[in-house]
Tab-separated table of C-alpha atoms in Angstrom:
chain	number	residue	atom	x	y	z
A	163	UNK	CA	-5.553	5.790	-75.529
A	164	UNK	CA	-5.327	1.664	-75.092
A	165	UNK	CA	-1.208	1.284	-74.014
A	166	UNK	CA	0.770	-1.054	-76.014
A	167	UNK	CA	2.810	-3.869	-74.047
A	168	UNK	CA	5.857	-1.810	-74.877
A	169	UNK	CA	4.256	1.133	-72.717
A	170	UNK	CA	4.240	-0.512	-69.859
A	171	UNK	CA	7.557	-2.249	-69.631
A	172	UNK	CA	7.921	-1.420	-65.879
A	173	UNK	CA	10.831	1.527	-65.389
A	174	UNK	CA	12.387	0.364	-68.833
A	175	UNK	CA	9.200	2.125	-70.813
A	176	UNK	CA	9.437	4.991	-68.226
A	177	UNK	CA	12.927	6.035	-69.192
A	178	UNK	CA	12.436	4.782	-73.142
A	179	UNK	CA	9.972	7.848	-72.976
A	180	UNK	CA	11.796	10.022	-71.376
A	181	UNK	CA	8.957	10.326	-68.748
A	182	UNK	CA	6.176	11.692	-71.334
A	183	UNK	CA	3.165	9.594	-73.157
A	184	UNK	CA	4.417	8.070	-76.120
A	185	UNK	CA	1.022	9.645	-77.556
A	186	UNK	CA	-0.134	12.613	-75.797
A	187	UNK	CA	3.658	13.523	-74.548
A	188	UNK	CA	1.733	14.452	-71.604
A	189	UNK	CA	4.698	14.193	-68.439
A	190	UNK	CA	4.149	10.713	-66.670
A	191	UNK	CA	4.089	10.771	-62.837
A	192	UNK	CA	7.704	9.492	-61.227
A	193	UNK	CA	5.561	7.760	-58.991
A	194	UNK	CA	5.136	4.528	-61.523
A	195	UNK	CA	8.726	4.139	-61.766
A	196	UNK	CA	9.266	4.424	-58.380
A	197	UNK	CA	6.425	2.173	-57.208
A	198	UNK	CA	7.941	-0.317	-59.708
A	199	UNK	CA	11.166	-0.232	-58.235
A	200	UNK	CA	10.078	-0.780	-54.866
A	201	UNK	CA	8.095	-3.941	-56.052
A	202	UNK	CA	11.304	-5.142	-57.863
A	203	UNK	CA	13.619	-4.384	-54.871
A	204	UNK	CA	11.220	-6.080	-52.174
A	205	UNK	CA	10.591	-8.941	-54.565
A	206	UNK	CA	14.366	-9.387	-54.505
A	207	UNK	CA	14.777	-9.720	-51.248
A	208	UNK	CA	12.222	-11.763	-50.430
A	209	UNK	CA	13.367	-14.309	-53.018
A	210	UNK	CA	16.597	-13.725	-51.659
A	211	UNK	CA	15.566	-14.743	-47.827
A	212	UNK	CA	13.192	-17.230	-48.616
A	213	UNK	CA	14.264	-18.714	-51.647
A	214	UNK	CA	14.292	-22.201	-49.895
A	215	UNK	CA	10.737	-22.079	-48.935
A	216	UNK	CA	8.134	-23.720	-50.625
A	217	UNK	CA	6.759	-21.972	-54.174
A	218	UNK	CA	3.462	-21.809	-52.377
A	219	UNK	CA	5.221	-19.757	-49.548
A	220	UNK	CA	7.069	-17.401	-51.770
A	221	UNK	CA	3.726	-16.841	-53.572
A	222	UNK	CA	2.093	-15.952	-50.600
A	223	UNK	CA	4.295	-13.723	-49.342
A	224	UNK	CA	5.136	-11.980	-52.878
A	225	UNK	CA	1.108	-11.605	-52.735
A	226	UNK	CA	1.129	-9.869	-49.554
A	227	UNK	CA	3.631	-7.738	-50.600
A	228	UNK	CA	1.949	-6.602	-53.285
A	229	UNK	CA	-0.785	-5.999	-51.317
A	230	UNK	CA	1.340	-3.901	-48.691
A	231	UNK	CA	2.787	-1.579	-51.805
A	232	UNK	CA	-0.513	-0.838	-52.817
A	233	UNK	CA	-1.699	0.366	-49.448
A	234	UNK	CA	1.117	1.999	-48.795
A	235	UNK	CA	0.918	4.453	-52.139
A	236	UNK	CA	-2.962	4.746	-51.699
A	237	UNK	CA	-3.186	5.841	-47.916
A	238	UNK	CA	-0.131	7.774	-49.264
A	239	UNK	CA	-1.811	9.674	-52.033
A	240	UNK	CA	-5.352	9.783	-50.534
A	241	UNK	CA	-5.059	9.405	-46.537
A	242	UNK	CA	-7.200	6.601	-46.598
A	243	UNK	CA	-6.694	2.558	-46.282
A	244	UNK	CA	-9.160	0.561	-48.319
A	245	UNK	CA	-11.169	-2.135	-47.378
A	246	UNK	CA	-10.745	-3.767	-50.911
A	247	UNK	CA	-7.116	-3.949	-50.016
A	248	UNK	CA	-6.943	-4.535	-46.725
A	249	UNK	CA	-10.097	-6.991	-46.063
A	250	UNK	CA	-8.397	-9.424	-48.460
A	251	UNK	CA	-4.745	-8.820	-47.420
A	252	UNK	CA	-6.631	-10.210	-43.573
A	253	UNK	CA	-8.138	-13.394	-45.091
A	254	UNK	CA	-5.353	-14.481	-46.968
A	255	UNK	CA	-3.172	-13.989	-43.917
A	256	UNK	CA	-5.240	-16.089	-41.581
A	257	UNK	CA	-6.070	-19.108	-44.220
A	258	UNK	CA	-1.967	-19.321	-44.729
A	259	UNK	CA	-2.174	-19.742	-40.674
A	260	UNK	CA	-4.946	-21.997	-41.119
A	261	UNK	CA	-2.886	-23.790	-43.529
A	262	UNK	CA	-0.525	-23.559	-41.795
A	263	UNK	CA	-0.445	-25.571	-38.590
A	264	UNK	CA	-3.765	-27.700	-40.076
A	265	UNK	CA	-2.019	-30.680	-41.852
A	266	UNK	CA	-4.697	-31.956	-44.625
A	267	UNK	CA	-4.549	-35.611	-45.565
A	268	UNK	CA	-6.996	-37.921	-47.395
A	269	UNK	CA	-8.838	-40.755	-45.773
A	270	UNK	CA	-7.495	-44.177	-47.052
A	271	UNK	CA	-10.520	-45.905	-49.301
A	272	UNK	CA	-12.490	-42.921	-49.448
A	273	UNK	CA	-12.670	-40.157	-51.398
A	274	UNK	CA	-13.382	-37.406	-48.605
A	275	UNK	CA	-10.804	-35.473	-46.916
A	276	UNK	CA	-9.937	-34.635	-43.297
A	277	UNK	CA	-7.900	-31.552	-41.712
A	278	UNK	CA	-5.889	-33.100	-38.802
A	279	UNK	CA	-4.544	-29.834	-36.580
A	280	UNK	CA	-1.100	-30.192	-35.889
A	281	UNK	CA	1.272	-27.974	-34.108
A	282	UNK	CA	-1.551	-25.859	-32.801
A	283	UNK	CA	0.828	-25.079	-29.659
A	284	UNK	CA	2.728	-22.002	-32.103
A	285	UNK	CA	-0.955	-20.329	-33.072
A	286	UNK	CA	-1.860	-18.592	-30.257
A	287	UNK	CA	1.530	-16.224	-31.059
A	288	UNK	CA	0.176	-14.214	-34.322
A	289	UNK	CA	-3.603	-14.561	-32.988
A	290	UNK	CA	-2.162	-12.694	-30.044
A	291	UNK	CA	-0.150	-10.478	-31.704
A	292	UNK	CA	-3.282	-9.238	-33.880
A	293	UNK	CA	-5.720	-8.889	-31.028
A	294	UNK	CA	-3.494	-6.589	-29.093
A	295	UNK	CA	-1.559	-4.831	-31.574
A	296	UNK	CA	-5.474	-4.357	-32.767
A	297	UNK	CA	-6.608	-3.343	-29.706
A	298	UNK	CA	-3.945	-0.907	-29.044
A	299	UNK	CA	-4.997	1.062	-31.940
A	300	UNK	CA	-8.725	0.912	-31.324
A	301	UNK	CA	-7.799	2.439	-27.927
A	302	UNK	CA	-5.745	5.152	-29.352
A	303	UNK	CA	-8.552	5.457	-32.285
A	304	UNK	CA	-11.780	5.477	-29.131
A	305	UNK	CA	-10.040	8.061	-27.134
A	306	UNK	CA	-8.674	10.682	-29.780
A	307	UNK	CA	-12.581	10.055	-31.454
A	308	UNK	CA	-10.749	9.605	-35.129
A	309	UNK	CA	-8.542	12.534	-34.479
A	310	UNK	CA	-5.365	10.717	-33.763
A	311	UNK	CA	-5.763	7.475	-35.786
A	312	UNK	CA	-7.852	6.155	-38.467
A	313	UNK	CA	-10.278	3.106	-38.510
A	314	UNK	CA	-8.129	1.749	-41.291
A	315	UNK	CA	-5.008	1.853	-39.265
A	316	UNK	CA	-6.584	-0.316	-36.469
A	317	UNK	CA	-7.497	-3.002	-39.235
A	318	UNK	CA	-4.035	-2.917	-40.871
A	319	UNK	CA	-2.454	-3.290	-37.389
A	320	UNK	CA	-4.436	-6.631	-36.775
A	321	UNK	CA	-3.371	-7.465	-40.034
A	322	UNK	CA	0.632	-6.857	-38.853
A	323	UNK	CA	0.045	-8.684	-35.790
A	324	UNK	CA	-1.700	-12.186	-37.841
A	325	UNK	CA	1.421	-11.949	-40.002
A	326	UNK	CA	4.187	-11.028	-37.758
A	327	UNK	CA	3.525	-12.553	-34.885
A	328	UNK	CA	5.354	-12.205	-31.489
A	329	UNK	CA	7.996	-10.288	-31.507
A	330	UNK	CA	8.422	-9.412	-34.551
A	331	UNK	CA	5.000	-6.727	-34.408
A	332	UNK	CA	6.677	-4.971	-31.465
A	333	UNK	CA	9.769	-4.653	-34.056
A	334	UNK	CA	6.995	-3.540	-36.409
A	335	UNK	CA	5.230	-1.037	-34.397
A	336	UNK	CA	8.240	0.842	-32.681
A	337	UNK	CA	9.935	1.281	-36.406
A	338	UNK	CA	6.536	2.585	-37.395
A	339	UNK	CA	6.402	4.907	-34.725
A	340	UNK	CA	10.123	5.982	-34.780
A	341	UNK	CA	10.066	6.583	-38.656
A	342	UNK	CA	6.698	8.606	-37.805
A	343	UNK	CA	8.300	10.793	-35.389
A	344	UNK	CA	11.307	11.487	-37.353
A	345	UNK	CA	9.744	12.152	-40.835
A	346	UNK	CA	7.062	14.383	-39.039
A	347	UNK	CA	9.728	16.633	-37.182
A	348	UNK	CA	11.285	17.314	-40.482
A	349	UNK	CA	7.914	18.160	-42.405
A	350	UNK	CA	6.932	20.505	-38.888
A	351	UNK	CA	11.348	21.485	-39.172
A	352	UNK	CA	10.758	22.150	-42.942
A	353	UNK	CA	7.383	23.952	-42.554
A	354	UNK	CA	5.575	21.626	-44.694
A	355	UNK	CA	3.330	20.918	-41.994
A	356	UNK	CA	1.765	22.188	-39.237
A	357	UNK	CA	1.060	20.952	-35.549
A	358	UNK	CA	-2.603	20.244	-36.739
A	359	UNK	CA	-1.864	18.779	-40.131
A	360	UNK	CA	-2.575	15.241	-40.948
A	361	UNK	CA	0.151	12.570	-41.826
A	362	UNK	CA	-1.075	9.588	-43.129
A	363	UNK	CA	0.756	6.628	-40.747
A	364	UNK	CA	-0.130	3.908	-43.022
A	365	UNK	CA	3.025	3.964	-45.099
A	366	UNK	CA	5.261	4.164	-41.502
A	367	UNK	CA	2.970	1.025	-40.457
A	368	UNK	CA	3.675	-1.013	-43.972
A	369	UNK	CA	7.533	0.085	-43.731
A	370	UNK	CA	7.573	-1.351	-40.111
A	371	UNK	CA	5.816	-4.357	-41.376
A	372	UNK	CA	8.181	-5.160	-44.233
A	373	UNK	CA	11.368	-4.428	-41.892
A	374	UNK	CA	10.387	-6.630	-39.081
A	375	UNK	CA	9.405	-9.389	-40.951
A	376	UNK	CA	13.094	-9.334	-43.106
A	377	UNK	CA	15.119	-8.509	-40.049
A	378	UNK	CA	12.641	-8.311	-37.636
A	379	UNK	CA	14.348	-11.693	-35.805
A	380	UNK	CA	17.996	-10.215	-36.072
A	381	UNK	CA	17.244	-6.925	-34.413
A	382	UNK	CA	15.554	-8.642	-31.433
A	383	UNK	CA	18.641	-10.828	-30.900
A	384	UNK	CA	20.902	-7.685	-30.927
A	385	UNK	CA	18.670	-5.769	-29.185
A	386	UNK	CA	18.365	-8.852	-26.511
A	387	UNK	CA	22.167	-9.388	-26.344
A	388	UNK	CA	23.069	-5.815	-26.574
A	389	UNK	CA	20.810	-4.651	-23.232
A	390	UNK	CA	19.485	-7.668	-21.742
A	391	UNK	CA	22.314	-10.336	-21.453
């Protein structure tokens, strides 16, 4: 059955419905709410943080959020990271870079355009950060032959490393890893898995991604002030 606009009023229909199809009162899945929520909530906060940036910024990075949610559900749900997700999620991350630190201006008198590179001296720090936050996983995905990482989860991390840059992936990557550890003792602790069971680490690797780049910064400069100073 073709939903009406006031079927998919996101959370509000959900709870107008009392979770069921307004036509087959089939029960709706409390994952739609919930993956609605965590779009609203994220949104927030990234309008809160970055409010002051330009509305081509905040576009961008609403649009990669979006894209993050969706991965995050999917590898989730189905233990698998899609290209179709993640191959655009890539390109739009390096043209902002592009865009970045390229400044474009017209020529005077003609009606061609030029890209004059500016501030080149900062790109080398999320190029970097993708090639070896890349490169760690390809190592870890090489030598455990698939067994210990997927494919997908080397791509995403080059994609964490173009948009986080350096620091903030190694923020990324020990979250992801810490949250990993933690939720996986209590699944082994609660027998809902065993010692050979898979765990998808996508969703550990978009959580890390979305709490270094909001506080990513911040929990360096405790980190550094707290042990190294």
């Amino acid at each position: 059955h073709t939903l009406s606009w006031r079927d998919l009023i996101p959370v509000a229909s959900f709870l107008l419905l009392g979770g069921k199809c307004r036509y087959c009162k089939k029960r709706i899945s409390i994952q739609y709410p919930l993956v609605e929520l965590a779009c609203a909530c994220i949104f927030l906060l990234i309008f809160n943080e970055f409010s002051n940036f330009l509305i081509f910024k905040l576009v961008y990075l609403l649009a990669i959020s979006s894209l993050l949610i969706v991965l995050f559900v999917y590898d989730l749900k189905y233990y698998i990271l899609p290209d179709k997700i993640l191959f655009p999620a890539i390109g739009m991350v390096v043209l902002y870079r592009l865009i970045e630190f390229g400044t474009l201006n017209h020529w005077e008198f003609i009606g061609n355009w030029k890209l004059e590179i500016g501030n080149l001296g900062q790109l080398p720090s999320p190029l970097l950060a993708g090639v070896l936050a890349g490169a760690f996983f390809l190592a870890i995905f090489l030598l455990s032959r698939g067994r210990a990482m997927g494919f997908g989860d080397v791509k995403l991390a080059l994609f964490m490393g173009l948009f986080l840059g350096w620091p903030n992936i190694l923020v990324a990557l020990f979250l992801a890893f810490l949250l990993g550890a933690i939720i996986g003792v209590a699944l082994l602790a609660l027998k809902k898995k065993g010692l050979k069971s898979e765990v998808p680490f996508g969703p550990f690797l978009v959580t890390g991604t979305f709490l270094a780049f909001l506080w990513g910064e911040s929990m360096v400069q405790w980190y550094w002030n707290r042990f190294l100073v």
